[in-house]
């Protein structure tokens, strides 16, 4: 009997110890599981550093999509593209628009003299509220396949799809510029004045000021490098230039830093071995919407070469309309195109 009691006590003690061991192990596993869950939850939460990096990356570059563009963004994208690709008139319009609004007027082909096959409106772009020669037309296709033809006055600079424009702008990380400009774009506005005013208004020399522009640039010059046989005129006096590509300026000797877009200054520079004179709005540096003119000689005749800041020739101006027509759209070996 005593032996049986001793055995029962031993068994009972063993079971109690086993139960305590299992309970302790269960508690340990439970605590371990909780700790694991907390650690896992904590590890998936982004750190302040990674959040900042992601935010910074998103803020640096707005990516454009040709299939998701409204009319304002389309106008903005075309303007930024044309300014970067062709400079001059388009660059002038963009620089002015970035200080205020991008105004887009809807005009007919008859009103502009454009003879392209496109149907529909001519979109005239300005940053000053005044009539401009920066123009484009929209052709067939939808979304990224939409065709865009870009002009300076009646001069056809080329046709490109909206998708190609967007790819170019994205490659240049220009999406932020386009997006910002689109927010200040106004469609179907009425612009002040037109080309007729600049044709009929003679360029007056400022007799009260000393001559600034070299004598070999002065006079009335003609070009037929317009792509459609039309004649454009460049008129240069001792203090002022006016051309039918939309550039008009009272020229001073120095950059005063003024924001007056009707007044600019002249600076001489050599590009591709040719001595050009840059005409730039006050407060800007050469290349920012500048017109570049150079006295030159072609076929034994005195000419004026108009180019962009890279020295790429826009037009060659001659002393008479007859010479201009004879040499229409010719490319000369000593000039860059």
mmCIF file of C-alpha atoms in Angstrom:
data_model
loop_
_atom_site.group_PDB
_atom_site.id
_atom_site.type_symbol
_atom_site.label_atom_id
_atom_site.label_comp_id
_atom_site.label_asym_id
_atom_site.label_seq_id
_atom_site.Cartn_x
_atom_site.Cartn_y
_atom_site.Cartn_z
ATOM 1 C CA UNK A 1 0.000 0.000 0.000
ATOM 2 C CA UNK A 2 2.780 2.352 0.923
ATOM 3 C CA UNK A 3 4.523 1.498 -2.348
ATOM 4 C CA UNK A 4 1.345 2.316 -4.350
ATOM 5 C CA UNK A 5 1.032 5.717 -2.665
ATOM 6 C CA UNK A 6 4.658 6.474 -3.411
ATOM 7 C CA UNK A 7 4.140 5.580 -7.113
ATOM 8 C CA UNK A 8 0.984 7.736 -7.338
ATOM 9 C CA UNK A 9 2.752 10.707 -5.780
ATOM 10 C CA UNK A 10 5.646 10.308 -8.245
ATOM 11 C CA UNK A 11 3.269 10.112 -11.237
ATOM 12 C CA UNK A 12 1.339 13.156 -10.026
ATOM 13 C CA UNK A 13 4.540 15.144 -9.620
ATOM 14 C CA UNK A 14 5.690 14.147 -13.086
ATOM 15 C CA UNK A 15 2.409 15.245 -14.668
ATOM 16 C CA UNK A 16 2.523 18.571 -12.800
ATOM 17 C CA UNK A 17 6.057 19.245 -14.033
ATOM 18 C CA UNK A 18 5.096 18.298 -17.580
ATOM 19 C CA UNK A 19 2.124 20.651 -17.476
ATOM 20 C CA UNK A 20 4.247 23.512 -16.188
ATOM 21 C CA UNK A 21 6.805 22.860 -18.881
ATOM 22 C CA UNK A 22 4.177 22.923 -21.645
ATOM 23 C CA UNK A 23 2.579 26.051 -20.189
ATOM 24 C CA UNK A 24 5.952 27.783 -20.010
ATOM 25 C CA UNK A 25 6.794 26.712 -23.572
ATOM 26 C CA UNK A 26 3.394 27.923 -24.821
ATOM 27 C CA UNK A 27 3.897 31.266 -23.095
ATOM 28 C CA UNK A 28 7.366 31.554 -24.597
ATOM 29 C CA UNK A 29 6.049 30.760 -28.098
ATOM 30 C CA UNK A 30 3.212 33.245 -27.666
ATOM 31 C CA UNK A 31 5.608 36.002 -26.591
ATOM 32 C CA UNK A 32 7.937 35.090 -29.442
ATOM 33 C CA UNK A 33 5.070 35.235 -31.966
ATOM 34 C CA UNK A 34 3.975 38.638 -30.639
ATOM 35 C CA UNK A 35 7.520 39.930 -30.833
ATOM 36 C CA UNK A 36 7.837 38.581 -34.380
ATOM 37 C CA UNK A 37 4.594 40.291 -35.464
ATOM 38 C CA UNK A 38 5.676 43.597 -33.936
ATOM 39 C CA UNK A 39 9.075 43.348 -35.571
ATOM 40 C CA UNK A 40 7.502 42.489 -38.931
ATOM 41 C CA UNK A 41 5.049 45.361 -38.671
ATOM 42 C CA UNK A 42 7.821 47.749 -37.742
ATOM 43 C CA UNK A 43 10.113 46.605 -40.553
ATOM 44 C CA UNK A 44 7.498 47.259 -43.277
ATOM 45 C CA UNK A 45 6.981 50.877 -42.250
ATOM 46 C CA UNK A 46 9.023 53.208 -44.544
ATOM 47 C CA UNK A 47 11.704 55.265 -42.882
ATOM 48 C CA UNK A 48 11.680 59.044 -43.061
ATOM 49 C CA UNK A 49 14.716 58.862 -45.351
ATOM 50 C CA UNK A 50 13.063 56.546 -47.908
ATOM 51 C CA UNK A 51 9.853 58.625 -47.933
ATOM 52 C CA UNK A 52 11.803 61.799 -48.549
ATOM 53 C CA UNK A 53 13.762 60.199 -51.375
ATOM 54 C CA UNK A 54 10.595 58.991 -53.097
ATOM 55 C CA UNK A 55 8.901 62.364 -52.702
ATOM 56 C CA UNK A 56 11.963 64.148 -54.005
ATOM 57 C CA UNK A 57 12.078 61.856 -57.039
ATOM 58 C CA UNK A 58 8.416 62.552 -57.835
ATOM 59 C CA UNK A 59 8.864 66.316 -57.469
ATOM 60 C CA UNK A 60 11.882 66.451 -59.771
ATOM 61 C CA UNK A 61 10.162 65.428 -63.009
ATOM 62 C CA UNK A 62 6.611 65.499 -64.338
ATOM 63 C CA UNK A 63 6.213 62.832 -67.022
ATOM 64 C CA UNK A 64 3.899 63.809 -69.865
ATOM 65 C CA UNK A 65 1.441 61.512 -71.638
ATOM 66 C CA UNK A 66 0.268 62.380 -75.147
ATOM 67 C CA UNK A 67 -2.916 60.343 -74.648
ATOM 68 C CA UNK A 68 -3.988 62.323 -71.567
ATOM 69 C CA UNK A 69 -3.468 65.918 -72.739
ATOM 70 C CA UNK A 70 -6.106 68.618 -72.723
ATOM 71 C CA UNK A 71 -5.924 71.522 -75.180
ATOM 72 C CA UNK A 72 -4.027 73.802 -72.789
ATOM 73 C CA UNK A 73 -1.349 71.213 -72.078
ATOM 74 C CA UNK A 74 -1.084 70.443 -75.796
ATOM 75 C CA UNK A 75 -0.513 74.127 -76.609
ATOM 76 C CA UNK A 76 2.031 74.371 -73.806
ATOM 77 C CA UNK A 77 3.899 71.238 -74.926
ATOM 78 C CA UNK A 78 4.066 72.404 -78.558
ATOM 79 C CA UNK A 79 5.357 75.817 -77.466
ATOM 80 C CA UNK A 80 8.116 74.400 -75.244
ATOM 81 C CA UNK A 81 9.112 71.888 -77.950
ATOM 82 C CA UNK A 82 9.226 74.496 -80.750
ATOM 83 C CA UNK A 83 11.178 76.940 -78.557
ATOM 84 C CA UNK A 84 13.812 74.290 -77.806
ATOM 85 C CA UNK A 85 13.901 72.912 -81.347
ATOM 86 C CA UNK A 86 13.686 76.081 -83.460
ATOM 87 C CA UNK A 87 14.411 78.993 -81.091
ATOM 88 C CA UNK A 88 13.892 82.559 -82.312
ATOM 89 C CA UNK A 89 10.181 83.491 -82.634
ATOM 90 C CA UNK A 90 9.044 80.494 -80.586
ATOM 91 C CA UNK A 91 11.669 81.088 -77.911
ATOM 92 C CA UNK A 92 10.617 84.738 -77.657
ATOM 93 C CA UNK A 93 6.992 83.683 -77.172
ATOM 94 C CA UNK A 94 7.926 81.119 -74.507
ATOM 95 C CA UNK A 95 10.164 83.494 -72.542
ATOM 96 C CA UNK A 96 7.425 86.130 -72.453
ATOM 97 C CA UNK A 97 4.737 83.564 -71.551
ATOM 98 C CA UNK A 98 6.742 82.284 -68.589
ATOM 99 C CA UNK A 99 6.503 85.785 -67.093
ATOM 100 C CA UNK A 100 2.733 85.991 -67.578
ATOM 101 C CA UNK A 101 0.316 83.952 -69.699
ATOM 102 C CA UNK A 102 0.537 81.819 -72.809
ATOM 103 C CA UNK A 103 -2.171 83.243 -75.086
ATOM 104 C CA UNK A 104 -3.457 81.115 -77.974
ATOM 105 C CA UNK A 105 -5.619 82.696 -80.670
ATOM 106 C CA UNK A 106 -7.671 80.687 -83.176
ATOM 107 C CA UNK A 107 -7.238 82.056 -86.709
ATOM 108 C CA UNK A 108 -8.163 80.941 -90.205
ATOM 109 C CA UNK A 109 -5.624 80.035 -92.867
ATOM 110 C CA UNK A 110 -6.883 82.902 -95.021
ATOM 111 C CA UNK A 111 -6.219 85.383 -92.221
ATOM 112 C CA UNK A 112 -2.635 84.149 -91.807
ATOM 113 C CA UNK A 113 -1.767 83.429 -95.438
ATOM 114 C CA UNK A 114 -0.833 79.826 -94.612
ATOM 115 C CA UNK A 115 -1.326 77.479 -97.563
ATOM 116 C CA UNK A 116 -0.810 74.130 -95.806
ATOM 117 C CA UNK A 117 -3.029 71.149 -96.595
ATOM 118 C CA UNK A 118 -4.232 71.032 -92.986
ATOM 119 C CA UNK A 119 -7.838 71.922 -92.318
ATOM 120 C CA UNK A 120 -9.153 73.715 -89.269
ATOM 121 C CA UNK A 121 -7.710 76.515 -87.185
ATOM 122 C CA UNK A 122 -4.278 78.036 -87.139
ATOM 123 C CA UNK A 123 -3.244 78.325 -83.490
ATOM 124 C CA UNK A 124 -1.275 81.528 -82.959
ATOM 125 C CA UNK A 125 0.859 81.590 -79.815
ATOM 126 C CA UNK A 126 1.924 84.708 -77.918
ATOM 127 C CA UNK A 127 3.370 85.606 -74.552
ATOM 128 C CA UNK A 128 2.692 89.330 -74.796
ATOM 129 C CA UNK A 129 -0.976 89.507 -75.756
ATOM 130 C CA UNK A 130 0.051 90.804 -79.181
ATOM 131 C CA UNK A 131 -0.117 89.081 -82.549
ATOM 132 C CA UNK A 132 2.748 86.686 -83.147
ATOM 133 C CA UNK A 133 4.189 84.604 -85.963
ATOM 134 C CA UNK A 134 4.601 81.516 -83.776
ATOM 135 C CA UNK A 135 1.887 79.227 -85.140
ATOM 136 C CA UNK A 136 0.863 75.615 -85.431
ATOM 137 C CA UNK A 137 -1.881 73.498 -86.948
ATOM 138 C CA UNK A 138 -3.286 70.147 -85.823
ATOM 139 C CA UNK A 139 -3.800 67.421 -88.400
ATOM 140 C CA UNK A 140 -5.181 63.900 -88.406
ATOM 141 C CA UNK A 141 -4.812 61.214 -85.752
ATOM 142 C CA UNK A 142 -5.760 60.998 -82.100
ATOM 143 C CA UNK A 143 -3.726 61.083 -78.911
ATOM 144 C CA UNK A 144 -0.059 60.398 -79.546
ATOM 145 C CA UNK A 145 -0.749 60.018 -83.297
ATOM 146 C CA UNK A 146 -2.091 63.595 -83.603
ATOM 147 C CA UNK A 147 -0.065 65.426 -86.255
ATOM 148 C CA UNK A 148 1.344 68.869 -85.437
ATOM 149 C CA UNK A 149 2.666 71.233 -88.134
ATOM 150 C CA UNK A 150 4.775 74.108 -86.823
ATOM 151 C CA UNK A 151 5.157 77.475 -88.560
ATOM 152 C CA UNK A 152 6.933 80.792 -88.297
ATOM 153 C CA UNK A 153 4.518 83.109 -90.071
ATOM 154 C CA UNK A 154 3.733 81.156 -93.306
ATOM 155 C CA UNK A 155 6.983 79.195 -93.172
ATOM 156 C CA UNK A 156 6.420 75.486 -92.589
ATOM 157 C CA UNK A 157 9.123 74.230 -90.199
ATOM 158 C CA UNK A 158 7.925 70.635 -90.262
ATOM 159 C CA UNK A 159 5.286 68.140 -89.129
ATOM 160 C CA UNK A 160 5.679 65.827 -86.150
ATOM 161 C CA UNK A 161 3.334 63.660 -84.080
ATOM 162 C CA UNK A 162 2.258 64.747 -80.611
ATOM 163 C CA UNK A 163 3.720 61.498 -79.286
ATOM 164 C CA UNK A 164 7.132 62.362 -80.702
ATOM 165 C CA UNK A 165 6.909 65.833 -79.152
ATOM 166 C CA UNK A 166 6.082 64.310 -75.766
ATOM 167 C CA UNK A 167 8.916 61.762 -76.018
ATOM 168 C CA UNK A 168 11.346 64.569 -76.806
ATOM 169 C CA UNK A 169 10.129 66.694 -73.878
ATOM 170 C CA UNK A 170 10.261 63.753 -71.472
ATOM 171 C CA UNK A 171 13.818 62.987 -72.588
ATOM 172 C CA UNK A 172 14.714 66.601 -71.755
ATOM 173 C CA UNK A 173 12.789 66.413 -68.446
ATOM 174 C CA UNK A 174 10.738 69.398 -69.567
ATOM 175 C CA UNK A 175 7.430 68.069 -68.216
ATOM 176 C CA UNK A 176 7.473 70.379 -65.203
ATOM 177 C CA UNK A 177 7.911 73.420 -67.482
ATOM 178 C CA UNK A 178 5.019 72.257 -69.685
ATOM 179 C CA UNK A 179 2.767 71.587 -66.703
ATOM 180 C CA UNK A 180 3.511 74.991 -65.148
ATOM 181 C CA UNK A 181 2.933 76.831 -68.436
ATOM 182 C CA UNK A 182 -0.356 74.990 -69.065
ATOM 183 C CA UNK A 183 -1.769 76.384 -65.814
ATOM 184 C CA UNK A 184 -1.340 79.898 -67.249
ATOM 185 C CA UNK A 185 -2.537 79.140 -70.780
ATOM 186 C CA UNK A 186 -5.554 80.964 -72.229
ATOM 187 C CA UNK A 187 -7.309 79.636 -75.330
ATOM 188 C CA UNK A 188 -9.266 81.470 -78.020
ATOM 189 C CA UNK A 189 -8.036 84.903 -76.987
ATOM 190 C CA UNK A 190 -7.990 88.004 -79.164
ATOM 191 C CA UNK A 191 -4.450 89.208 -79.785
ATOM 192 C CA UNK A 192 -3.646 92.861 -80.434
ATOM 193 C CA UNK A 193 -2.485 93.872 -83.914
ATOM 194 C CA UNK A 194 -1.430 91.771 -86.857
ATOM 195 C CA UNK A 195 1.342 91.488 -89.452
ATOM 196 C CA UNK A 196 -0.267 94.145 -91.640
ATOM 197 C CA UNK A 197 0.580 96.769 -89.053
ATOM 198 C CA UNK A 198 4.258 95.915 -89.124
ATOM 199 C CA UNK A 199 4.240 95.905 -92.931
ATOM 200 C CA UNK A 200 2.661 99.323 -93.282
ATOM 201 C CA UNK A 201 4.442 100.978 -90.377
ATOM 202 C CA UNK A 202 7.883 102.119 -91.509
ATOM 203 C CA UNK A 203 10.778 101.587 -89.144
ATOM 204 C CA UNK A 204 11.836 105.000 -87.921
ATOM 205 C CA UNK A 205 15.380 105.747 -86.972
ATOM 206 C CA UNK A 206 15.860 107.253 -83.557
ATOM 207 C CA UNK A 207 17.748 110.354 -84.612
ATOM 208 C CA UNK A 208 18.267 111.526 -81.058
ATOM 209 C CA UNK A 209 20.494 108.522 -80.334
ATOM 210 C CA UNK A 210 23.836 107.588 -81.784
ATOM 211 C CA UNK A 211 23.923 104.751 -84.326
ATOM 212 C CA UNK A 212 24.221 101.358 -82.653
ATOM 213 C CA UNK A 213 23.726 98.835 -85.469
ATOM 214 C CA UNK A 214 26.600 98.490 -87.993
ATOM 215 C CA UNK A 215 26.057 100.137 -91.382
ATOM 216 C CA UNK A 216 26.552 96.847 -93.283
ATOM 217 C CA UNK A 217 23.423 95.455 -91.598
ATOM 218 C CA UNK A 218 21.268 98.500 -92.223
ATOM 219 C CA UNK A 219 18.705 98.735 -95.012
ATOM 220 C CA UNK A 220 15.773 96.705 -96.312
ATOM 221 C CA UNK A 221 16.496 93.068 -97.063
ATOM 222 C CA UNK A 222 14.393 90.333 -98.670
ATOM 223 C CA UNK A 223 14.213 86.544 -98.445
ATOM 224 C CA UNK A 224 12.173 83.848 -100.159
ATOM 225 C CA UNK A 225 13.415 81.133 -97.786
ATOM 226 C CA UNK A 226 9.859 80.695 -96.568
ATOM 227 C CA UNK A 227 9.062 77.274 -97.964
ATOM 228 C CA UNK A 228 6.169 78.588 -100.038
ATOM 229 C CA UNK A 229 7.784 81.261 -102.227
ATOM 230 C CA UNK A 230 6.485 84.231 -100.226
ATOM 231 C CA UNK A 231 8.792 87.178 -99.657
ATOM 232 C CA UNK A 232 9.686 88.206 -96.092
ATOM 233 C CA UNK A 233 11.248 91.572 -95.339
ATOM 234 C CA UNK A 234 13.899 92.541 -92.802
ATOM 235 C CA UNK A 235 14.281 96.254 -92.105
ATOM 236 C CA UNK A 236 17.246 97.535 -90.144
ATOM 237 C CA UNK A 237 17.965 101.143 -89.186
ATOM 238 C CA UNK A 238 20.725 102.566 -87.025
ATOM 239 C CA UNK A 239 18.780 101.776 -83.843
ATOM 240 C CA UNK A 240 15.967 99.388 -84.687
ATOM 241 C CA UNK A 241 15.269 96.089 -86.392
ATOM 242 C CA UNK A 242 11.988 94.637 -87.576
ATOM 243 C CA UNK A 243 11.408 91.360 -89.386
ATOM 244 C CA UNK A 244 8.358 89.447 -90.514
ATOM 245 C CA UNK A 245 9.280 86.464 -88.345
ATOM 246 C CA UNK A 246 7.870 88.484 -85.459
ATOM 247 C CA UNK A 247 10.954 90.247 -84.102
ATOM 248 C CA UNK A 248 10.883 94.005 -83.491
ATOM 249 C CA UNK A 249 13.275 95.840 -81.217
ATOM 250 C CA UNK A 250 14.689 99.255 -80.321
ATOM 251 C CA UNK A 251 18.386 98.528 -79.911
ATOM 252 C CA UNK A 252 20.593 99.975 -77.177
ATOM 253 C CA UNK A 253 24.324 99.644 -76.596
ATOM 254 C CA UNK A 254 24.116 97.918 -73.216
ATOM 255 C CA UNK A 255 21.913 95.534 -71.247
ATOM 256 C CA UNK A 256 20.196 97.696 -68.625
ATOM 257 C CA UNK A 257 18.402 94.766 -66.968
ATOM 258 C CA UNK A 258 15.000 96.252 -67.828
ATOM 259 C CA UNK A 259 12.059 93.879 -68.413
ATOM 260 C CA UNK A 260 10.866 95.919 -71.411
ATOM 261 C CA UNK A 261 10.416 93.380 -74.222
ATOM 262 C CA UNK A 262 10.352 96.089 -76.939
ATOM 263 C CA UNK A 263 13.891 97.190 -76.132
ATOM 264 C CA UNK A 264 17.051 95.137 -76.408
ATOM 265 C CA UNK A 265 20.781 95.321 -76.763
ATOM 266 C CA UNK A 266 23.317 94.150 -79.339
ATOM 267 C CA UNK A 267 26.393 92.000 -78.831
ATOM 268 C CA UNK A 268 28.904 90.644 -81.328
ATOM 269 C CA UNK A 269 29.832 86.965 -81.334
ATOM 270 C CA UNK A 270 31.552 84.505 -83.684
ATOM 271 C CA UNK A 271 29.653 81.294 -84.506
ATOM 272 C CA UNK A 272 31.020 78.702 -86.951
ATOM 273 C CA UNK A 273 33.588 81.228 -88.182
ATOM 274 C CA UNK A 274 30.997 83.922 -88.985
ATOM 275 C CA UNK A 275 30.696 87.195 -87.066
ATOM 276 C CA UNK A 276 27.092 87.478 -85.887
ATOM 277 C CA UNK A 277 25.364 90.235 -83.956
ATOM 278 C CA UNK A 278 22.894 89.013 -81.353
ATOM 279 C CA UNK A 279 19.844 91.145 -80.563
ATOM 280 C CA UNK A 280 18.459 90.235 -77.144
ATOM 281 C CA UNK A 281 15.680 91.540 -74.899
ATOM 282 C CA UNK A 282 16.828 93.643 -71.972
ATOM 283 C CA UNK A 283 17.393 91.621 -68.808
ATOM 284 C CA UNK A 284 18.242 88.447 -70.723
ATOM 285 C CA UNK A 285 21.458 86.873 -71.948
ATOM 286 C CA UNK A 286 22.294 86.123 -75.609
ATOM 287 C CA UNK A 287 20.664 82.873 -76.668
ATOM 288 C CA UNK A 288 17.480 83.465 -74.671
ATOM 289 C CA UNK A 289 15.156 84.291 -77.546
ATOM 290 C CA UNK A 290 17.809 86.262 -79.419
ATOM 291 C CA UNK A 291 17.852 87.067 -83.117
ATOM 292 C CA UNK A 292 21.273 86.548 -84.718
ATOM 293 C CA UNK A 293 22.186 88.514 -87.855
ATOM 294 C CA UNK A 294 25.454 88.529 -89.797
ATOM 295 C CA UNK A 295 26.597 90.608 -92.778
ATOM 296 C CA UNK A 296 27.927 88.104 -95.297
ATOM 297 C CA UNK A 297 28.558 87.469 -98.991
ATOM 298 C CA UNK A 298 26.978 84.796 -101.188
ATOM 299 C CA UNK A 299 27.244 84.521 -104.984
ATOM 300 C CA UNK A 300 29.166 87.804 -105.002
ATOM 301 C CA UNK A 301 26.243 89.635 -103.363
ATOM 302 C CA UNK A 302 26.022 91.298 -99.945
ATOM 303 C CA UNK A 303 23.516 89.409 -97.818
ATOM 304 C CA UNK A 304 22.371 89.199 -94.215
ATOM 305 C CA UNK A 305 22.269 85.722 -92.664
ATOM 306 C CA UNK A 306 19.663 85.106 -89.963
ATOM 307 C CA UNK A 307 20.445 82.218 -87.596
ATOM 308 C CA UNK A 308 19.655 80.785 -84.175
ATOM 309 C CA UNK A 309 22.030 80.668 -81.212
ATOM 310 C CA UNK A 310 23.659 77.482 -82.545
ATOM 311 C CA UNK A 311 24.443 79.166 -85.850
ATOM 312 C CA UNK A 312 21.841 77.194 -87.789
ATOM 313 C CA UNK A 313 20.627 79.305 -90.701
ATOM 314 C CA UNK A 314 16.988 80.396 -90.702
ATOM 315 C CA UNK A 315 17.116 82.554 -93.824
ATOM 316 C CA UNK A 316 19.427 84.468 -96.147
ATOM 317 C CA UNK A 317 18.286 88.037 -96.909
ATOM 318 C CA UNK A 318 19.131 89.761 -100.188
ATOM 319 C CA UNK A 319 19.169 93.351 -101.404
ATOM 320 C CA UNK A 320 16.223 92.877 -103.776
ATOM 321 C CA UNK A 321 13.132 90.729 -104.149
ATOM 322 C CA UNK A 322 14.442 89.469 -107.499
ATOM 323 C CA UNK A 323 17.655 88.159 -105.927
ATOM 324 C CA UNK A 324 15.646 86.634 -103.103
ATOM 325 C CA UNK A 325 13.452 84.733 -105.561
ATOM 326 C CA UNK A 326 16.465 83.554 -107.582
ATOM 327 C CA UNK A 327 18.029 82.106 -104.459
ATOM 328 C CA UNK A 328 14.889 80.859 -102.723
ATOM 329 C CA UNK A 329 15.554 78.005 -100.261
ATOM 330 C CA UNK A 330 19.112 77.453 -101.481
ATOM 331 C CA UNK A 331 21.594 75.993 -99.020
ATOM 332 C CA UNK A 332 25.122 77.388 -99.187
ATOM 333 C CA UNK A 333 28.152 75.271 -98.315
ATOM 334 C CA UNK A 334 29.676 77.823 -95.954
ATOM 335 C CA UNK A 335 26.529 78.062 -93.823
ATOM 336 C CA UNK A 336 25.180 75.616 -91.244
ATOM 337 C CA UNK A 337 21.630 74.286 -91.640
#
